[in-house]
Short mmCIF file of C-alpha atoms and ligand atoms in Angstrom, two decimals:
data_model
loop_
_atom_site.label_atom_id
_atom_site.label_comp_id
_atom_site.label_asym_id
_atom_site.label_seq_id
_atom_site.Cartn_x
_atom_site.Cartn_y
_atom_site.Cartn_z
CA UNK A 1 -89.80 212.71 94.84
CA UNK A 2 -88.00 214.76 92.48
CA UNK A 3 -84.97 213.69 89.94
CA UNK A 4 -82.09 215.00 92.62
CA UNK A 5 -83.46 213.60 95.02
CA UNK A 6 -83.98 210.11 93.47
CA UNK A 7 -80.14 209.89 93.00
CA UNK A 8 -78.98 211.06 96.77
CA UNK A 9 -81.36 208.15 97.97
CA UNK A 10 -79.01 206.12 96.03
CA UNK A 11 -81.66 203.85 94.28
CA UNK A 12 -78.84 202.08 91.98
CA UNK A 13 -77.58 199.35 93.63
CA UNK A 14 -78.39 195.23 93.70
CA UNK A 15 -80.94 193.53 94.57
CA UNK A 16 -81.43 192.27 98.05
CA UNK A 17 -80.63 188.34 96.35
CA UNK A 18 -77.36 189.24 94.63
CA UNK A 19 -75.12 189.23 97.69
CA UNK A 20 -76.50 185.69 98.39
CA UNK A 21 -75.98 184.38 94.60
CA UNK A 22 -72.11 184.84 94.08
CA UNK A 23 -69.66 183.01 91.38
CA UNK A 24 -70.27 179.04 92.68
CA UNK A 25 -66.91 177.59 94.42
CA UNK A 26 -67.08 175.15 91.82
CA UNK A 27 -66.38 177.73 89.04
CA UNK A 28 -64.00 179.16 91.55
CA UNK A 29 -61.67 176.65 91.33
CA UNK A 30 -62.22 175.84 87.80
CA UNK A 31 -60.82 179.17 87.37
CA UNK A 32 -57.83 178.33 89.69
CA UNK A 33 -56.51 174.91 88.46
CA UNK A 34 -56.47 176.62 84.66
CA UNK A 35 -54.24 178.67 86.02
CA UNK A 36 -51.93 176.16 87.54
CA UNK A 37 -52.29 174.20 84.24
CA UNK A 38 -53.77 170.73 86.71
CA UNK A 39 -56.05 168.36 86.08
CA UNK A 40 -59.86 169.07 87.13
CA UNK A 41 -61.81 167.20 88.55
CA UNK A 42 -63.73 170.19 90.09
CA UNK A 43 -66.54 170.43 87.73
CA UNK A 44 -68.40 167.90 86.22
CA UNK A 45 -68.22 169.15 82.94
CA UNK A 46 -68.34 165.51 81.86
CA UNK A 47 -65.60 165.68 78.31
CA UNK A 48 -66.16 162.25 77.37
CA UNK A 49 -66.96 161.73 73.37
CA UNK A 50 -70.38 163.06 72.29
CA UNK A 51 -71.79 159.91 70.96
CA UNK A 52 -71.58 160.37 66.94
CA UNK A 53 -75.14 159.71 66.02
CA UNK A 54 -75.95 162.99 68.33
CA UNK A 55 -73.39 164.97 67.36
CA UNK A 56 -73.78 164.33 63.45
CA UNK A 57 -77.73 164.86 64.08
CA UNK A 58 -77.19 168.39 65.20
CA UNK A 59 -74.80 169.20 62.40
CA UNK A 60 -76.83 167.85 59.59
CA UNK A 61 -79.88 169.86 61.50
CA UNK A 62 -77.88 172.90 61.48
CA UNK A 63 -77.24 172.66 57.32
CA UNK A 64 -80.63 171.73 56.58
CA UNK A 65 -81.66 175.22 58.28
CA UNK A 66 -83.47 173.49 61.13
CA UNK A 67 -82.11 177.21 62.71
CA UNK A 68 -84.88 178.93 63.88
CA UNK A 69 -87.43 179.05 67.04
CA UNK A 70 -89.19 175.90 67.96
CA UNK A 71 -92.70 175.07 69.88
CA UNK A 72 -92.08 176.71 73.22
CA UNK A 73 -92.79 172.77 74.22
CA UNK A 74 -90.08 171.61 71.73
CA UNK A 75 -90.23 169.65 68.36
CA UNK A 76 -92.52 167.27 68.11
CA UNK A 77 -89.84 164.20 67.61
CA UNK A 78 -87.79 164.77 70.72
CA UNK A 79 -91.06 164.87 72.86
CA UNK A 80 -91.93 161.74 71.04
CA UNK A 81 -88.98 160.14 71.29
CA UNK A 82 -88.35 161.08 75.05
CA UNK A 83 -91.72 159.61 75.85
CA UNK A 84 -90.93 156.25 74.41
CA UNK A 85 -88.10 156.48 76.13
CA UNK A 86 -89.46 157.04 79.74
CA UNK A 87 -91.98 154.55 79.18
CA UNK A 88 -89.32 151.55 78.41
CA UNK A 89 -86.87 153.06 81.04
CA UNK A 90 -89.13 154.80 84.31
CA UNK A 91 -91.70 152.82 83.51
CA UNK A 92 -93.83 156.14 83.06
CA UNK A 93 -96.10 156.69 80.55
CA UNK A 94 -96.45 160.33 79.14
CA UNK A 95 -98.67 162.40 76.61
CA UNK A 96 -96.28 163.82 74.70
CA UNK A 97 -98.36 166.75 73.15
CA UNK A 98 -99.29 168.06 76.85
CA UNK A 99 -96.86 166.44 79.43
CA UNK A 100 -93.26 166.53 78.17
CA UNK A 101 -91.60 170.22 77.98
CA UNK A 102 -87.94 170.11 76.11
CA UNK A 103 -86.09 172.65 77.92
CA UNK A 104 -83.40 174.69 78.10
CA UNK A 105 -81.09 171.81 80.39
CA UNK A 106 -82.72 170.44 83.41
CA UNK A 107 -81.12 173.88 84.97
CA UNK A 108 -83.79 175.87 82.77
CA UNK A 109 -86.54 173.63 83.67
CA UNK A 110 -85.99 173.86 87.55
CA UNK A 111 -86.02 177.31 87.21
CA UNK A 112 -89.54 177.82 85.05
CA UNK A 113 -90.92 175.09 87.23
CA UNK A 114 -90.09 177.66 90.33
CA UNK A 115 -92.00 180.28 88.79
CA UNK A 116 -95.14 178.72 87.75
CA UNK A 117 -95.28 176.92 90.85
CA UNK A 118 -93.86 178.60 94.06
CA UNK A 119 -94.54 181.84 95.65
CA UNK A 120 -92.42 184.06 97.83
CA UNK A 121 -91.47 182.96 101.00
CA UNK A 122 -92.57 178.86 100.09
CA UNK A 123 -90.36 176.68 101.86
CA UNK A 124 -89.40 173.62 99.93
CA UNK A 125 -86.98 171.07 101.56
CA UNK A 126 -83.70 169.67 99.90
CA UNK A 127 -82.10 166.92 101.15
CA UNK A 128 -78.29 167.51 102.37
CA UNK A 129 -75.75 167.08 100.65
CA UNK A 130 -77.60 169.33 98.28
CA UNK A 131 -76.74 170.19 94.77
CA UNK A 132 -75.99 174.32 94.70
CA UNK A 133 -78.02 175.18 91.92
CA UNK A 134 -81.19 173.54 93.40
CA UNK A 135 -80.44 175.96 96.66
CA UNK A 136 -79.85 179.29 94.62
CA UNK A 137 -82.83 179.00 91.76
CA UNK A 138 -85.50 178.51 94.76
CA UNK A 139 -83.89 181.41 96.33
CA UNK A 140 -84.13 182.99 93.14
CA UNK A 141 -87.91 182.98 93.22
CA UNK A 142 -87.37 184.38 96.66
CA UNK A 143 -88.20 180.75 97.83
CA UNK A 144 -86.74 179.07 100.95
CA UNK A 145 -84.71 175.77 100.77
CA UNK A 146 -84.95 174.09 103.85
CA UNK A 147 -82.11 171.32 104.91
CA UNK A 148 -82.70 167.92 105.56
CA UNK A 149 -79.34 166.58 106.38
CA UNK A 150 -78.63 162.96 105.11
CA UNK A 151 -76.44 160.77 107.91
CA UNK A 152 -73.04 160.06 106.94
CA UNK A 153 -71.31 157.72 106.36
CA UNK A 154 -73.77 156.27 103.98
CA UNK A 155 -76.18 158.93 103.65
CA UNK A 156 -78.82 157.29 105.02
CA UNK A 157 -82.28 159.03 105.29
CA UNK A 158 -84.28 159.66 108.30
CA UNK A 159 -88.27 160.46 107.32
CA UNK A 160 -88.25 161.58 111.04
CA UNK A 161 -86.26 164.60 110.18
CA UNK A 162 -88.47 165.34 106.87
CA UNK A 163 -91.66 165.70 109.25
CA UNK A 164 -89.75 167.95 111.85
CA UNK A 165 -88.38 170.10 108.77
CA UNK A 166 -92.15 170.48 107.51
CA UNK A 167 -94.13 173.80 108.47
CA UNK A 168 -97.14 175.15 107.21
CA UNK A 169 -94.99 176.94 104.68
CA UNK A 170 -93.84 174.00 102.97
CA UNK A 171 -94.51 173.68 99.62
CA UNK A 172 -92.35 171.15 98.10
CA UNK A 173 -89.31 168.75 98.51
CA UNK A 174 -86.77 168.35 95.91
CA UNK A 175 -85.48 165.05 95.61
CA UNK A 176 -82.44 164.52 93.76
CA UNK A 177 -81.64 161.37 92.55
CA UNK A 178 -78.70 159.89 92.06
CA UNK A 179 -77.30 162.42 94.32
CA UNK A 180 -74.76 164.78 93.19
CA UNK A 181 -72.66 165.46 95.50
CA UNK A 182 -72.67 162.01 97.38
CA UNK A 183 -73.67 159.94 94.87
CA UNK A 184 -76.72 158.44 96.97
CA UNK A 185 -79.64 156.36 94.91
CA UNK A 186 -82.72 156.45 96.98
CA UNK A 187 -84.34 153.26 97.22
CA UNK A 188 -87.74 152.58 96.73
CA UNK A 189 -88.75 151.90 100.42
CA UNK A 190 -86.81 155.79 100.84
CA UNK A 191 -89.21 157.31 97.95
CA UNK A 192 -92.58 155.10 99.29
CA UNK A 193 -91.56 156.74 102.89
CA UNK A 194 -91.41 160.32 100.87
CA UNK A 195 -94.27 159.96 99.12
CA UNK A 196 -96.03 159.29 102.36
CA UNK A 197 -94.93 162.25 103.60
CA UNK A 198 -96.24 164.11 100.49
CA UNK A 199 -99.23 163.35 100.05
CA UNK A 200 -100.14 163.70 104.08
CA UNK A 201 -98.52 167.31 103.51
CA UNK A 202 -99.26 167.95 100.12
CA UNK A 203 -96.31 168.80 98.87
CA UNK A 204 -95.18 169.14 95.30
CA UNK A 205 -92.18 166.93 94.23
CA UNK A 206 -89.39 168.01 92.44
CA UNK A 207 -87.15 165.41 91.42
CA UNK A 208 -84.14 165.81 89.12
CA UNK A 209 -82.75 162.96 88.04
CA UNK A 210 -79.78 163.70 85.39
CA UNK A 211 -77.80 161.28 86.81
CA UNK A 212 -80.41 158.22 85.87
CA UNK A 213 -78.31 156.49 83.53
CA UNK A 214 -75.18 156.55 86.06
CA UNK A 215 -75.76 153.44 88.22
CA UNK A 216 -73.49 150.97 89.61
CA UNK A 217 -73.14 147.93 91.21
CA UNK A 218 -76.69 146.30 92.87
CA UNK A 219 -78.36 149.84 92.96
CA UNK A 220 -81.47 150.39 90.65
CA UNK A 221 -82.59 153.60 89.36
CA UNK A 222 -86.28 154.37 90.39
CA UNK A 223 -88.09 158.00 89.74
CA UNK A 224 -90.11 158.86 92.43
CA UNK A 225 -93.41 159.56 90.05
CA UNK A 226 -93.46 155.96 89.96
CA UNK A 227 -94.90 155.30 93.49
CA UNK A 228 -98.49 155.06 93.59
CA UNK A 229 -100.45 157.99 93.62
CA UNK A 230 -97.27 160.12 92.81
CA UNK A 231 -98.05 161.28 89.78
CA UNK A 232 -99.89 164.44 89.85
CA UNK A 233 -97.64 166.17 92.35
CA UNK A 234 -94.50 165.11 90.66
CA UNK A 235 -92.71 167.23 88.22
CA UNK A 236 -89.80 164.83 86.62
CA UNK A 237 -86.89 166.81 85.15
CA UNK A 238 -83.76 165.42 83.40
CA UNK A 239 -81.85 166.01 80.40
CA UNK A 240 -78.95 165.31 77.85
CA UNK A 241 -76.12 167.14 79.48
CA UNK A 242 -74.83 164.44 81.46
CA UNK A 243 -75.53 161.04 79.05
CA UNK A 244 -74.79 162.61 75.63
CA UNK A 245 -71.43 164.47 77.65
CA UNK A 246 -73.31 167.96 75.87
CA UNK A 247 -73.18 169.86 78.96
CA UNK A 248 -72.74 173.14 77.15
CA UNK A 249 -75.75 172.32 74.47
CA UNK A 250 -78.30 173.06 77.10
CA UNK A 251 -81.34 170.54 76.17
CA UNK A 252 -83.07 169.34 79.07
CA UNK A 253 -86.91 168.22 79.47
CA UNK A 254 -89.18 167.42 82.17
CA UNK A 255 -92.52 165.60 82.79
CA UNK A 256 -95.71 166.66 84.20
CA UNK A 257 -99.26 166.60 84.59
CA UNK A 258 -101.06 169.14 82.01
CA UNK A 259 -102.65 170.84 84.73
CA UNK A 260 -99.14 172.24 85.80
CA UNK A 261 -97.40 171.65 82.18
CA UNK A 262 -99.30 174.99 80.18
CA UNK A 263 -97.63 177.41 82.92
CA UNK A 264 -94.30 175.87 83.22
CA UNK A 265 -93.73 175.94 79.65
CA UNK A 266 -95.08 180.03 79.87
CA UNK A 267 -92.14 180.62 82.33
CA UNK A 268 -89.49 178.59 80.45
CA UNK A 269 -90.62 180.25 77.18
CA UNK A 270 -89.68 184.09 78.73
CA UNK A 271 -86.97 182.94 80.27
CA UNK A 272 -85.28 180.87 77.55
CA UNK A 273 -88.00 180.72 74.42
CA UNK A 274 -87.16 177.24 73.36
CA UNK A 275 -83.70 174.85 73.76
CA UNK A 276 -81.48 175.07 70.97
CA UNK A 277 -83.15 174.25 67.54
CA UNK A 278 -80.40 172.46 65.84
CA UNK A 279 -79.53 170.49 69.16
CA UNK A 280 -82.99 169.21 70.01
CA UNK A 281 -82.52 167.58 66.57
CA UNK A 282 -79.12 165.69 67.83
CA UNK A 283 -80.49 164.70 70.79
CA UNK A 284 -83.53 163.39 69.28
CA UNK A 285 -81.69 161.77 66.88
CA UNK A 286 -79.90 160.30 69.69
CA UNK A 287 -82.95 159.05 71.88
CA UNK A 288 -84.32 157.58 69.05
CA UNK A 289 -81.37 155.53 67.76
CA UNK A 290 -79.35 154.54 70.95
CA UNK A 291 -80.13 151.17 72.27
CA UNK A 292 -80.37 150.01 75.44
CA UNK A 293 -76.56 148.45 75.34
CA UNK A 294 -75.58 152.53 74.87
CA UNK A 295 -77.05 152.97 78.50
CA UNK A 296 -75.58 150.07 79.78
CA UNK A 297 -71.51 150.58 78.44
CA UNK A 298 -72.12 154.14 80.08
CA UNK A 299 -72.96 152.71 83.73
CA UNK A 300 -70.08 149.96 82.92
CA UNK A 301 -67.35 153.09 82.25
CA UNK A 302 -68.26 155.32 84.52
CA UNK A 303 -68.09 152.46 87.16
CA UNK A 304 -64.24 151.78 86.16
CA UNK A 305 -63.62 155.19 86.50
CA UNK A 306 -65.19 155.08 89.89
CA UNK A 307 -62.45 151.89 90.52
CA UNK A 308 -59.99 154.22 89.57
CA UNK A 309 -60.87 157.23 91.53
CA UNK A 310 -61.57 155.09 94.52
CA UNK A 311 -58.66 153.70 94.52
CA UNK A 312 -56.45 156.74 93.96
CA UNK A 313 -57.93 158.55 96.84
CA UNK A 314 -57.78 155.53 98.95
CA UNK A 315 -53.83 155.31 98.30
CA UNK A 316 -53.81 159.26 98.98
CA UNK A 317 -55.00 158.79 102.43
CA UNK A 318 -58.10 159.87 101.85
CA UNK A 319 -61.38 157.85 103.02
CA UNK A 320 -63.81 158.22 99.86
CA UNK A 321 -67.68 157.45 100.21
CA UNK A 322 -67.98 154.91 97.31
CA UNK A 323 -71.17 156.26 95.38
CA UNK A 324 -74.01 153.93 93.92
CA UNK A 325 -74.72 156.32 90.95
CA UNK A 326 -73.59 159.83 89.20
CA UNK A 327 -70.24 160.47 88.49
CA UNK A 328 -68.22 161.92 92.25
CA UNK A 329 -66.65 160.72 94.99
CA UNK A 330 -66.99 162.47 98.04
CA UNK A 331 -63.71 162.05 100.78
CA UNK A 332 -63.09 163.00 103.73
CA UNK A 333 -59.89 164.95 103.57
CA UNK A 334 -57.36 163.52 105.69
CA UNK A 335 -55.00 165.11 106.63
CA UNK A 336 -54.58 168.03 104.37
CA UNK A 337 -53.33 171.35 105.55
CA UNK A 338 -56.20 174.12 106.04
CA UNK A 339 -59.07 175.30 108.33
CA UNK A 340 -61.70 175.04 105.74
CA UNK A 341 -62.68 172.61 102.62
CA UNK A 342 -62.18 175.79 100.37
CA UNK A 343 -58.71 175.87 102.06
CA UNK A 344 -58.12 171.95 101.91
CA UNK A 345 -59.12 171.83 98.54
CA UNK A 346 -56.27 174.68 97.03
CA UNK A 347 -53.73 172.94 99.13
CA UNK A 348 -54.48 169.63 97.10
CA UNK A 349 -54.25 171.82 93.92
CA UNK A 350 -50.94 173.30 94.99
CA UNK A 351 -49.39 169.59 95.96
CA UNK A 352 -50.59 167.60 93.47
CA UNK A 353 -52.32 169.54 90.60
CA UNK A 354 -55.46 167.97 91.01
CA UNK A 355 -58.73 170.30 91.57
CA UNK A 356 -61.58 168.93 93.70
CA UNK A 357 -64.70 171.02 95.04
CA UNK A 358 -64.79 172.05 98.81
CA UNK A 359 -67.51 169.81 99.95
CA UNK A 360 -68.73 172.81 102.13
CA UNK A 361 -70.34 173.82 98.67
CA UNK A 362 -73.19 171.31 99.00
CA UNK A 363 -74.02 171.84 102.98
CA UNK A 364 -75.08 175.02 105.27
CA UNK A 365 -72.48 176.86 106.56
CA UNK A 366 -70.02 175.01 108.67
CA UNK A 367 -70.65 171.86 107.52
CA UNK A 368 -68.51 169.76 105.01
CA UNK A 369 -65.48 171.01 106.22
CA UNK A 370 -63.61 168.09 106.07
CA UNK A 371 -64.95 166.79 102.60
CA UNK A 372 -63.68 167.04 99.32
CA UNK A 373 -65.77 166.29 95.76
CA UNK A 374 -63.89 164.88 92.79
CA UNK A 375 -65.67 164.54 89.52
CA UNK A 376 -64.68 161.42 87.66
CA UNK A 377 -66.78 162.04 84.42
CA UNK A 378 -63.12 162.42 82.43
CA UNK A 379 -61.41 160.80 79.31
CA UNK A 380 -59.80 157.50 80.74
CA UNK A 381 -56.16 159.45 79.93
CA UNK A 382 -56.80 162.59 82.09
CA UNK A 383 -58.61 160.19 85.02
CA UNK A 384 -55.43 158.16 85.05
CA UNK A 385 -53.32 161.18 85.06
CA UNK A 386 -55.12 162.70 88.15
CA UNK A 387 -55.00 159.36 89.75
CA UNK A 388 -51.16 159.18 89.05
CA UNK A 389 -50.47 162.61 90.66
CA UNK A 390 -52.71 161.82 93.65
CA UNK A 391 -50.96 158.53 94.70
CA UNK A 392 -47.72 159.94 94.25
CA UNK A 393 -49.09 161.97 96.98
CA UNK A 394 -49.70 159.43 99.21
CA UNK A 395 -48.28 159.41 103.25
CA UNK A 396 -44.79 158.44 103.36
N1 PLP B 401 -78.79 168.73 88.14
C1 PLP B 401 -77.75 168.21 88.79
C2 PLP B 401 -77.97 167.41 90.02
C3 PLP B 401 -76.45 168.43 88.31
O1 PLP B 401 -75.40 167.94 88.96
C4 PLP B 401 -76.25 169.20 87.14
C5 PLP B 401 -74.90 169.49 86.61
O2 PLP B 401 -73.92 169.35 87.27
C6 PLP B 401 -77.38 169.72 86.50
C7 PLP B 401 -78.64 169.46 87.02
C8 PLP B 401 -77.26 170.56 85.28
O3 PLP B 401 -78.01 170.01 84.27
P1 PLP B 401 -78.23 170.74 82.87
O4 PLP B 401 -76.93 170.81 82.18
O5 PLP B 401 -79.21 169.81 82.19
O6 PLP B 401 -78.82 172.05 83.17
#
């Protein structure tokens, strides 16, 4: 084909994915309640204080000229330290010269373990209410995520509809736990149920679990690599965004066997090259130094905010699902004005100032209409301020 006719084909253009990966309506209406000045509890961009120890580690790295590229795996003393770690808190015990990876945030990781595991047209199953990003990277390895709806109203899940979701093009599930949207923890008779399922299948795992440290009331925190014979198939990603409140440092990790560790790391390194230098050091300054009362007085704050939140929406005739872990409140809407959760959601911006997510973000299309997320990771001031604005709201 010749140059002319190269152009009248019209060969600029998108790729077939783009139309499908569009500006999240989470950013959407981050973008919307700056402009009305409100109070947003939209994203979970999580501003509570960076705990000092972390965020004098990455200065002090940062002067000392700790500047440059690291391993592709990460330095030596976070992977160190993060191994400890998962040992006294999963219970998992990890080599960490060939089975940690320090990435670039738990986004990063999810996203080089796509490519060094999944091929086009894999179908890997994520369980609904599903977290957007986990949706649009498989899609972005021209993977398929398949939904497994969770039943309301306590999200309950049914290892009947895992097996009828399962083809012979299923890969993988993705297990998410503590749940963000819904704030579900899945127990341990869930995750043996999974497992099951897994290993009759054999399906890869991927379980992100950022929200570990966000746990409240009876509910107890178990990764899924923990079950018996769960291991090998399970790739365990987390990371510092959430319980260092560093969301924009981008230092994530995850855990796996070797065998899949060497090409994961491959994929993260083109993608990414290594996390931030200076802010591995804060972080692993962090891991090494915080106790175990640091994790504890995070649960113990986060679950008076979820009081608070609870409470507000409750007064706002709202009827919140009262999470066990991670930091939102789904509620059902009430009786706000609007066809659609996009639609409910701006009308609750334009009453009250408040910004909450459309729960239809974290569903297939047409479903979760009628919810609303709130994100209560916020400085006890700007919590109570939302909360103030959404009782005043309540019905008369
Ligand atoms: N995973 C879940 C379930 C999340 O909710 C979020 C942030 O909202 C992330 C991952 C992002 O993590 P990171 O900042 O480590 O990429």
């Amino acid at each position: 084909m010749g140059h002319a006719e190269a152009i009248a084909t019209g060969r600029l253009g998108l790729s077939e994915l783009a139309p499908r990966v569009v500006q999240s309506e989470i950013r959407a209406m981050t973008v919307e309640c700056d402009r009305v000045g409100g109070v947003n509890l939209a994203q979970g961009v999580c501003d509570t204080e960076v705990p000092a120890v972390v965020a004098e580690g990455a200065i002090k790295a940062i002067h000392d000229g700790l500047n440059i590229y690291t391993r592709l795996d990460g330095i030596a003393r976070l992977r160190n330290a993060i191994a400890a770690k998962v040992e006294r808190t999963l219970g998992i015990s990890v080599d960490p010269d060939r089975e940690v990876l320090v990435t670039s945030g738990t986004t990063g990781g999810f996203h080089a373990v796509a490519m060094a595991l999944l091929n086009p047209g894999d179908e890997a199953l994520v369980f609904e209410p599903f977290y957007g990003y986990h949706a649009n990277t498989l899609r972005s390895v021209r993977a398929i995520p398949v939904p497994v709806a969770l039943q309301e109203p306590d999200w309950a899940l049914s290892l009947d509809a895992v097996r009828a979701a399962i083809t012979p093009r299923t890969r993988a599930m993705v297990i998410n736990t503590p749940v963000n949207p819904c704030g579900k923890v899945f127990t341990r008779a869930e995750l043996e149920g999974l497992a099951e399922i897994a290993q009759e299948f054999d399906l890869f795992v991927f379980t992100d679990e950022i929200y570990e440290h966000f746990i409240y009331g009876g509910a107890k925190h178990i990764s899924p690599a923990t079950i018996p014979g769960m291991r090998e198939r399970t790739i365990v990603m987390s990371g510092f965004s959430k319980t260092f409140s560093v969301t924009g440092w981008r230092v994530g990790y995850l855990l796996a066997d070797s065998k899949w560790l060497g090409s994961i790391g491959y994929f993260h390194d083109l993608l990414y090259v290594c996390a931030p230098a200076p802010f591995q050091h804060g972080c692993a300054d962090g891991v090494e130094q915080l106790g175990p009362e640091f994790y504890a007085n995070l649960a113990h704050d986060h679950e008076a905010k979820r009081t608070m939140i609870v409470d507000a929406l409750r007064i706002a005739g709202m009827t919140p699902h009262v999470p066990d872990g991670a930091y939102y409140v789904l509620a059902s809407t009430g009786d706000l004005p609007g066809n659609t959760a996009a639609e409910k959601a701006r009308a609750l911006l334009a009453k009250t100032g408040v910004a909450a997510v459309a729960g239809s973000a974290f569903f297939r299309p047409g479903k979760g209409e009628d919810l609303l997320r709130f994100c209560f990771a916020k400085k006890d001031a700007d919590l109570a301020e939302a909360c103030r604005r959404l009782k005043a709201f309540a019905p008369k």
